Short mmCIF file of C-alpha atoms and ligand atoms in Angstrom, two decimals:
data_model
loop_
_atom_site.label_atom_id
_atom_site.label_comp_id
_atom_site.label_asym_id
_atom_site.label_seq_id
_atom_site.Cartn_x
_atom_site.Cartn_y
_atom_site.Cartn_z
CA UNK A 232 106.55 70.27 94.95
CA UNK A 233 107.19 69.46 91.34
CA UNK A 234 108.18 72.34 89.14
CA UNK A 235 106.31 73.74 86.14
CA UNK A 236 107.74 72.57 82.85
CA UNK A 237 108.42 74.43 79.62
CA UNK A 238 109.63 73.71 76.11
CA UNK A 239 113.20 74.65 75.33
CA UNK A 240 115.82 73.93 72.70
CA UNK A 241 118.46 72.00 74.58
CA UNK A 242 121.90 71.41 73.05
CA UNK A 243 123.05 68.10 74.55
CA UNK A 244 126.25 67.75 72.53
CA UNK A 245 127.68 69.39 69.39
CA UNK A 246 125.19 68.70 66.58
CA UNK A 247 122.74 67.06 69.00
CA UNK A 248 119.92 69.44 69.90
CA UNK A 249 116.15 69.59 69.95
CA UNK A 250 113.03 70.50 71.88
CA UNK A 251 112.87 69.11 75.41
CA UNK A 252 110.66 69.67 78.43
CA UNK A 253 112.69 71.31 81.19
CA UNK A 254 111.90 73.13 84.45
CA UNK A 255 110.68 76.71 84.13
CA UNK A 256 113.56 78.74 85.63
CA UNK A 257 113.17 80.19 89.13
CA UNK A 258 112.67 83.94 89.29
CA UNK A 259 116.14 85.18 90.25
CA UNK A 260 116.42 87.38 93.34
CA UNK A 261 116.47 90.97 92.13
CA UNK A 262 115.83 89.76 88.57
CA UNK A 263 112.94 88.97 86.27
CA UNK A 264 111.18 86.08 84.67
CA UNK A 265 110.25 86.66 81.04
CA UNK A 266 107.82 84.86 78.84
CA UNK A 267 109.87 84.78 75.64
CA UNK A 268 107.97 86.30 72.73
CA UNK A 269 110.82 86.28 70.22
CA UNK A 270 114.47 85.26 70.06
CA UNK A 271 116.74 85.88 67.06
CA UNK A 272 119.02 83.14 65.78
CA UNK A 273 122.58 84.44 65.57
CA UNK A 274 125.65 83.17 63.72
CA UNK A 275 127.30 82.33 67.02
CA UNK A 276 124.22 80.29 68.08
CA UNK A 277 124.65 78.30 64.87
CA UNK A 278 128.30 77.68 65.67
CA UNK A 279 127.35 76.49 69.16
CA UNK A 280 124.64 74.18 67.75
CA UNK A 281 127.18 72.72 65.36
CA UNK A 282 130.34 72.53 67.43
CA UNK A 283 129.77 73.80 70.98
CA UNK A 284 131.34 76.94 72.48
CA UNK A 285 134.31 77.46 74.79
CA UNK A 286 132.19 79.49 77.22
CA UNK A 287 129.18 77.17 77.16
CA UNK A 288 128.93 74.00 79.24
CA UNK A 289 126.53 71.49 77.66
CA UNK A 290 123.69 70.63 78.03
CA UNK A 291 122.62 74.23 77.52
CA UNK A 292 119.97 76.56 76.06
CA UNK A 293 121.37 79.31 73.82
CA UNK A 294 119.69 82.39 72.34
CA UNK A 295 120.57 85.98 73.20
CA UNK A 296 118.49 88.27 70.96
CA UNK A 297 115.41 88.39 73.11
CA UNK A 298 112.11 90.19 73.46
CA UNK A 299 109.58 89.04 76.01
CA UNK A 300 106.89 89.86 78.51
CA UNK A 301 107.71 90.27 82.20
CA UNK A 302 105.70 87.64 84.08
CA UNK A 303 107.33 87.86 87.52
CA UNK A 304 109.82 89.97 89.45
CA UNK A 305 112.18 88.45 92.00
CA UNK A 306 112.70 89.06 95.71
CA UNK A 307 114.14 92.54 96.42
CA UNK A 308 113.68 93.57 92.79
CA UNK A 309 114.41 97.26 92.28
CA UNK A 310 114.28 97.51 88.46
CA UNK A 311 111.80 99.65 86.59
CA UNK A 312 110.15 97.01 84.41
CA UNK A 313 106.94 95.57 85.81
CA UNK A 314 104.72 92.57 85.16
CA UNK A 315 103.00 92.68 81.80
CA UNK A 316 105.58 94.96 80.22
CA UNK A 317 107.24 93.89 76.94
CA UNK A 318 110.99 94.39 77.02
CA UNK A 319 113.95 93.71 74.74
CA UNK A 320 116.99 92.22 76.40
CA UNK A 321 120.51 92.60 75.11
CA UNK A 322 122.53 89.72 76.55
CA UNK A 323 125.38 91.68 78.09
CA UNK A 324 125.85 92.00 81.82
CA UNK A 325 128.72 94.34 82.70
CA UNK A 326 130.65 93.97 85.95
CA UNK A 327 130.48 97.65 86.88
CA UNK A 328 133.77 97.34 88.79
CA UNK A 329 136.65 97.04 86.29
CA UNK A 330 138.64 100.06 85.11
CA UNK A 331 136.70 100.21 81.85
CA UNK A 332 133.30 100.10 83.53
CA UNK A 333 134.46 102.85 85.92
CA UNK A 334 135.48 104.91 82.87
CA UNK A 335 132.04 104.32 81.34
CA UNK A 336 133.51 102.18 78.53
CA UNK A 337 131.25 99.24 79.29
CA UNK A 338 131.85 97.68 75.87
CA UNK A 339 135.42 96.99 77.02
CA UNK A 340 134.38 95.43 80.36
CA UNK A 341 136.95 92.87 81.51
CA UNK A 342 134.42 90.59 83.20
CA UNK A 343 131.17 90.90 81.27
CA UNK A 344 128.84 87.95 81.20
CA UNK A 345 126.23 87.03 78.62
CA UNK A 346 122.74 85.62 78.67
CA UNK A 347 122.92 82.60 76.37
CA UNK A 348 126.52 81.83 77.43
CA UNK A 349 126.96 82.28 81.18
CA UNK A 350 123.21 82.24 81.83
CA UNK A 351 120.68 80.02 80.04
CA UNK A 352 119.35 81.63 76.86
CA UNK A 353 116.14 82.49 75.11
CA UNK A 354 115.22 79.55 72.88
CA UNK A 355 112.64 78.52 75.45
CA UNK A 356 109.20 79.55 76.62
CA UNK A 357 110.59 81.34 79.67
CA UNK A 358 113.88 83.08 80.43
CA UNK A 359 115.37 84.18 83.75
CA UNK A 360 116.92 87.65 83.65
CA UNK A 361 119.55 87.85 86.41
CA UNK A 362 119.82 90.76 88.84
CA UNK A 363 123.07 91.91 87.21
CA UNK A 364 121.31 92.34 83.86
CA UNK A 365 118.61 94.47 85.48
CA UNK A 366 121.22 96.65 87.19
CA UNK A 367 124.08 96.76 84.67
CA UNK A 368 122.74 95.31 81.47
CA UNK A 369 121.13 96.32 78.22
CA UNK A 370 117.35 96.19 78.65
CA UNK A 371 114.79 98.45 76.97
CA UNK A 372 111.03 98.75 76.94
CA UNK A 373 109.88 97.78 73.45
CA UNK A 374 108.30 100.78 71.70
CA UNK A 375 104.59 100.23 71.00
CA UNK A 376 105.29 100.66 67.27
CA UNK A 377 107.56 97.61 67.17
CA UNK A 378 106.52 93.98 67.27
CA UNK A 379 108.53 91.75 69.61
CA UNK A 380 109.98 89.79 66.65
CA UNK A 381 111.37 93.05 65.30
CA UNK A 382 112.65 94.34 68.64
CA UNK A 383 114.54 91.09 69.27
CA UNK A 384 117.04 91.94 66.53
CA UNK A 385 118.15 95.19 68.17
CA UNK A 386 121.03 93.10 69.56
CA UNK A 387 123.02 92.44 66.35
CA UNK A 388 122.18 95.93 65.13
CA UNK A 389 123.67 97.42 68.32
CA UNK A 390 127.05 95.90 67.44
CA UNK A 391 126.84 97.59 64.04
CA UNK A 392 125.88 100.91 65.68
CA UNK A 393 128.99 100.66 67.83
CA UNK A 394 131.22 99.97 64.81
CA UNK A 395 129.74 102.75 62.71
CA UNK A 396 130.04 105.22 65.57
CA UNK A 397 133.77 104.53 65.51
CA UNK A 398 133.87 104.52 61.69
CA UNK A 399 132.29 108.01 61.45
CA UNK A 400 130.73 107.64 57.98
CA UNK A 401 129.75 111.07 56.67
CA UNK A 402 127.86 112.51 53.71
CA UNK A 403 129.30 111.88 50.28
CA UNK A 404 131.62 109.06 51.23
CA UNK A 405 132.15 105.80 49.40
CA UNK A 406 131.81 102.74 51.62
CA UNK A 407 132.71 99.16 50.82
CA UNK A 408 131.24 96.35 52.90
CA UNK A 409 132.80 92.93 52.42
CA UNK A 410 130.29 90.25 53.39
CA UNK A 411 126.57 90.25 52.56
CA UNK A 412 125.32 88.36 55.60
CA UNK A 413 122.92 89.92 58.13
CA UNK A 414 125.67 92.15 59.55
CA UNK A 415 126.76 93.33 56.10
CA UNK A 416 123.15 94.15 55.25
CA UNK A 417 122.72 96.22 58.43
CA UNK A 418 125.99 98.05 57.76
CA UNK A 419 124.74 98.82 54.25
CA UNK A 420 121.47 100.33 55.47
CA UNK A 421 123.27 102.31 58.19
CA UNK A 422 125.93 103.66 55.81
CA UNK A 423 123.15 104.87 53.52
CA UNK A 424 121.31 106.42 56.46
CA UNK A 425 124.55 108.20 57.46
CA UNK A 426 124.65 109.84 54.04
CA UNK A 427 127.19 107.73 52.15
CA UNK A 428 127.12 108.61 48.45
CA UNK A 429 127.94 105.13 47.27
CA UNK A 430 127.71 101.87 49.18
CA UNK A 431 129.26 98.83 47.57
CA UNK A 432 128.72 95.35 48.94
CA UNK A 433 130.89 92.37 48.04
CA UNK A 434 130.40 88.66 48.63
CA UNK A 435 131.29 85.32 47.06
CA UNK A 436 127.62 84.30 47.18
CA UNK A 437 125.36 85.72 44.46
CA UNK A 438 122.16 84.80 46.36
CA UNK A 439 123.31 86.79 49.37
CA UNK A 440 124.23 89.76 47.19
CA UNK A 441 120.75 89.80 45.70
CA UNK A 442 119.25 89.71 49.20
CA UNK A 443 121.41 92.72 50.16
CA UNK A 444 120.07 95.00 47.42
CA UNK A 445 116.95 96.18 49.33
CA UNK A 446 119.24 97.49 52.11
CA UNK A 447 120.40 100.22 49.75
CA UNK A 448 123.57 98.84 48.15
CA UNK A 449 124.37 100.88 45.04
CA UNK A 450 126.70 98.27 43.59
CA UNK A 451 127.20 94.55 44.26
CA UNK A 452 130.48 92.83 43.54
CA UNK A 453 130.44 89.07 43.13
CA UNK A 454 133.93 88.13 44.29
CA UNK A 455 133.51 84.57 43.03
CA UNK A 456 133.77 86.13 39.55
CA UNK A 457 136.07 89.15 39.80
CA UNK A 458 139.06 90.41 41.79
CA UNK A 459 137.75 92.74 44.47
CA UNK A 460 140.82 95.02 44.60
CA UNK A 461 140.80 95.55 40.82
CA UNK A 462 137.04 96.02 40.71
CA UNK A 463 137.16 98.62 43.48
CA UNK A 464 139.73 100.64 41.50
CA UNK A 465 137.20 100.85 38.66
CA UNK A 466 134.37 101.74 41.03
CA UNK A 467 136.30 104.60 42.64
CA UNK A 468 138.27 105.94 39.66
CA UNK A 469 141.42 104.56 41.20
CA UNK A 470 141.04 106.47 44.48
CA UNK A 471 139.78 103.74 46.79
CA UNK A 472 136.96 103.65 49.33
CA UNK A 473 136.71 106.15 52.19
CA UNK A 474 135.57 103.38 54.51
CA UNK A 475 135.95 99.60 54.25
CA UNK A 476 134.05 97.33 56.61
CA UNK A 477 134.94 93.63 56.79
CA UNK A 478 131.82 91.75 57.86
CA UNK A 479 132.98 88.19 57.36
CA UNK A 480 135.46 85.69 58.89
CA UNK A 481 137.85 85.41 55.91
CA UNK A 482 141.43 86.63 56.68
CA UNK A 483 142.12 87.50 53.01
CA UNK A 484 139.43 90.21 53.07
CA UNK A 485 141.35 92.05 55.81
CA UNK A 486 144.42 91.97 53.56
CA UNK A 487 142.32 93.39 50.72
CA UNK A 488 140.76 96.07 52.93
CA UNK A 489 144.03 97.99 53.35
CA UNK A 490 144.65 97.73 49.60
CA UNK A 491 141.21 99.11 48.79
CA UNK A 492 141.00 101.99 51.28
CA UNK A 493 141.63 105.48 49.98
CA UNK A 494 144.53 107.51 51.40
CA UNK A 495 143.48 108.60 54.88
CA UNK A 496 140.66 106.04 54.78
CA UNK A 497 139.14 104.07 57.66
CA UNK A 498 138.94 100.32 57.97
CA UNK A 499 136.57 98.64 60.39
CA UNK A 500 137.43 95.05 61.19
CA UNK A 501 134.04 93.79 62.25
CA UNK A 502 134.17 90.06 61.58
CA UNK A 503 136.58 88.07 63.71
CA UNK A 504 138.84 85.48 62.10
CA UNK A 505 138.55 81.93 63.50
CA UNK A 506 141.61 81.23 65.66
CA UNK A 507 142.51 78.10 63.68
CA UNK A 508 142.87 80.13 60.46
CA UNK A 509 146.15 81.69 59.47
CA UNK A 510 146.77 85.30 60.52
CA UNK A 511 146.15 87.63 57.61
CA UNK A 512 149.37 88.98 56.03
CA UNK A 513 148.39 92.65 55.96
CA UNK A 514 150.76 95.04 54.17
CA UNK A 515 151.39 97.42 57.08
CA UNK A 516 153.30 99.80 54.82
CA UNK A 517 149.97 100.70 53.25
CA UNK A 518 148.64 101.63 56.69
CA UNK A 519 151.74 103.72 57.30
CA UNK A 520 152.17 105.52 53.95
CA UNK A 521 148.47 105.89 53.19
CA UNK A 522 147.73 107.11 56.73
CA UNK A 523 144.97 104.57 57.22
CA UNK A 524 142.98 104.14 60.39
CA UNK A 525 142.40 100.45 61.14
CA UNK A 526 139.82 99.95 63.85
CA UNK A 527 138.20 97.11 65.72
CA UNK A 528 135.01 96.96 67.72
CA UNK A 529 133.21 94.17 69.46
CA UNK A 530 129.96 94.00 71.44
CA UNK A 531 128.27 97.26 72.50
CA UNK A 532 126.99 99.22 75.47
CA UNK A 533 123.53 100.40 76.53
CA UNK A 534 123.82 103.57 74.44
CA UNK A 535 124.35 101.57 71.24
CA UNK A 536 121.48 99.25 72.12
CA UNK A 537 119.16 102.22 72.58
CA UNK A 538 120.25 103.68 69.25
CA UNK A 539 119.68 100.32 67.56
CA UNK A 540 116.11 100.24 68.90
CA UNK A 541 115.58 103.82 67.64
CA UNK A 542 116.91 102.81 64.22
CA UNK A 543 114.50 99.88 64.07
CA UNK A 544 111.59 102.09 65.09
CA UNK A 545 112.58 104.70 62.48
CA UNK A 546 112.32 102.19 59.65
CA UNK A 547 115.96 102.69 58.56
CA UNK A 548 116.41 98.92 58.48
CA UNK A 549 114.03 97.24 55.99
CA UNK A 550 112.71 94.70 58.47
CA UNK A 551 110.85 92.50 56.04
CA UNK A 552 114.06 92.06 54.08
CA UNK A 553 116.18 91.61 57.20
CA UNK A 554 114.05 89.06 59.01
CA UNK A 555 113.61 86.57 56.19
CA UNK A 556 112.29 83.72 58.36
CA UNK A 557 110.07 83.39 61.43
CA UNK A 558 109.60 79.99 63.07
CA UNK A 559 107.77 78.67 66.10
CA UNK A 560 109.83 77.07 68.86
CA UNK A 561 108.40 73.66 67.87
CA UNK A 562 109.91 74.08 64.40
CA UNK A 563 113.31 75.20 65.66
CA UNK A 564 115.25 72.25 64.22
CA UNK A 565 113.72 72.77 60.77
CA UNK A 566 114.51 76.49 60.94
CA UNK A 567 118.06 75.91 62.12
CA UNK A 568 118.67 73.69 59.08
CA UNK A 569 117.73 76.56 56.76
CA UNK A 570 119.96 78.95 58.69
CA UNK A 571 122.86 76.49 58.77
CA UNK A 572 122.58 76.20 54.97
CA UNK A 573 122.96 79.98 54.71
CA UNK A 574 119.55 80.37 53.08
CA UNK A 575 118.27 83.02 55.49
CA UNK A 576 119.47 86.47 56.46
CA UNK A 577 117.92 86.65 59.91
CA UNK A 578 115.66 84.12 61.55
CA UNK A 579 113.51 84.82 64.59
CA UNK A 580 111.97 82.11 66.75
CA UNK A 581 108.65 82.88 68.40
CA UNK A 582 107.58 80.41 71.10
CA UNK A 583 103.88 81.38 71.32
CA UNK A 584 102.29 80.86 67.92
ZN1 ZN B 887 123.63 87.78 68.15
ZN1 ZN B 888 133.55 95.78 83.86
#
């Protein structure tokens, strides 16, 4: 029997991708088949489109910020989501067996797998959700107040929730966010929601800075024009920022972060530095003598994903400013061009238009 076909964005080789007809995935045993309603385009998807990914074997379908409708449940399925239900799917599948999972620190899982890396992703009409994701993943029913295109972006927001939980921003604090991309914008809105007195956002790109204003930034610093460390002294009467978040891949900004933080301040290293770039030469004496806390976070667990969905539903993230572009699956290549040029904050692809 020949299989049903669907449209999907297939990456055949780095830089070579487009819509193809492929088989609709089988419903995995114990898992789900989703009709994809929305899938967010992430920075790491763009990198994979451009240059491949060490965990992805081409040809492959990426996309991991998904909302969709359950259209079938697999053999021996024991999950709670039923046919017709609209769910949001975070891509992470935790092993449930490593020391960290046993301690409940799923975000540190040694063996986690991801939809869109280990399993085919969501830039397609249908997506298979494996049994492991149903049992040990990050899946939520989409609240009736949220459209699928909005719920899809709970995934990147969950990573920010995780970071800010660790960063403990409290009322009256001054927060600097370096990087005005989608992540920097979310951090800005969240810092404001946490009660920060002053949120400053810095970027080398004036267009991005302007796009970040609606997220609640009190001050924008265009680092193509001024020295960030000097400018921050002026902004904080020489004291420094209580919290500095680096939301970009530039090593130099990590060096600056420890110079900008106030005594006793917290630094969240959110953006990873590409391995081929030089290690940043951080002045560790500043960490020592100024009693700084330098923290890292990556990915998230189900608790952060839930909180991200609550944040979206609460309106704390200005969605119309965050999701700047929505494209149909057919127009994926055109949309990806805009995103690759850095002209969008967040783009969501919706297969059924
Ligand atoms: Zn993402
Ligand atoms: Zn684990």
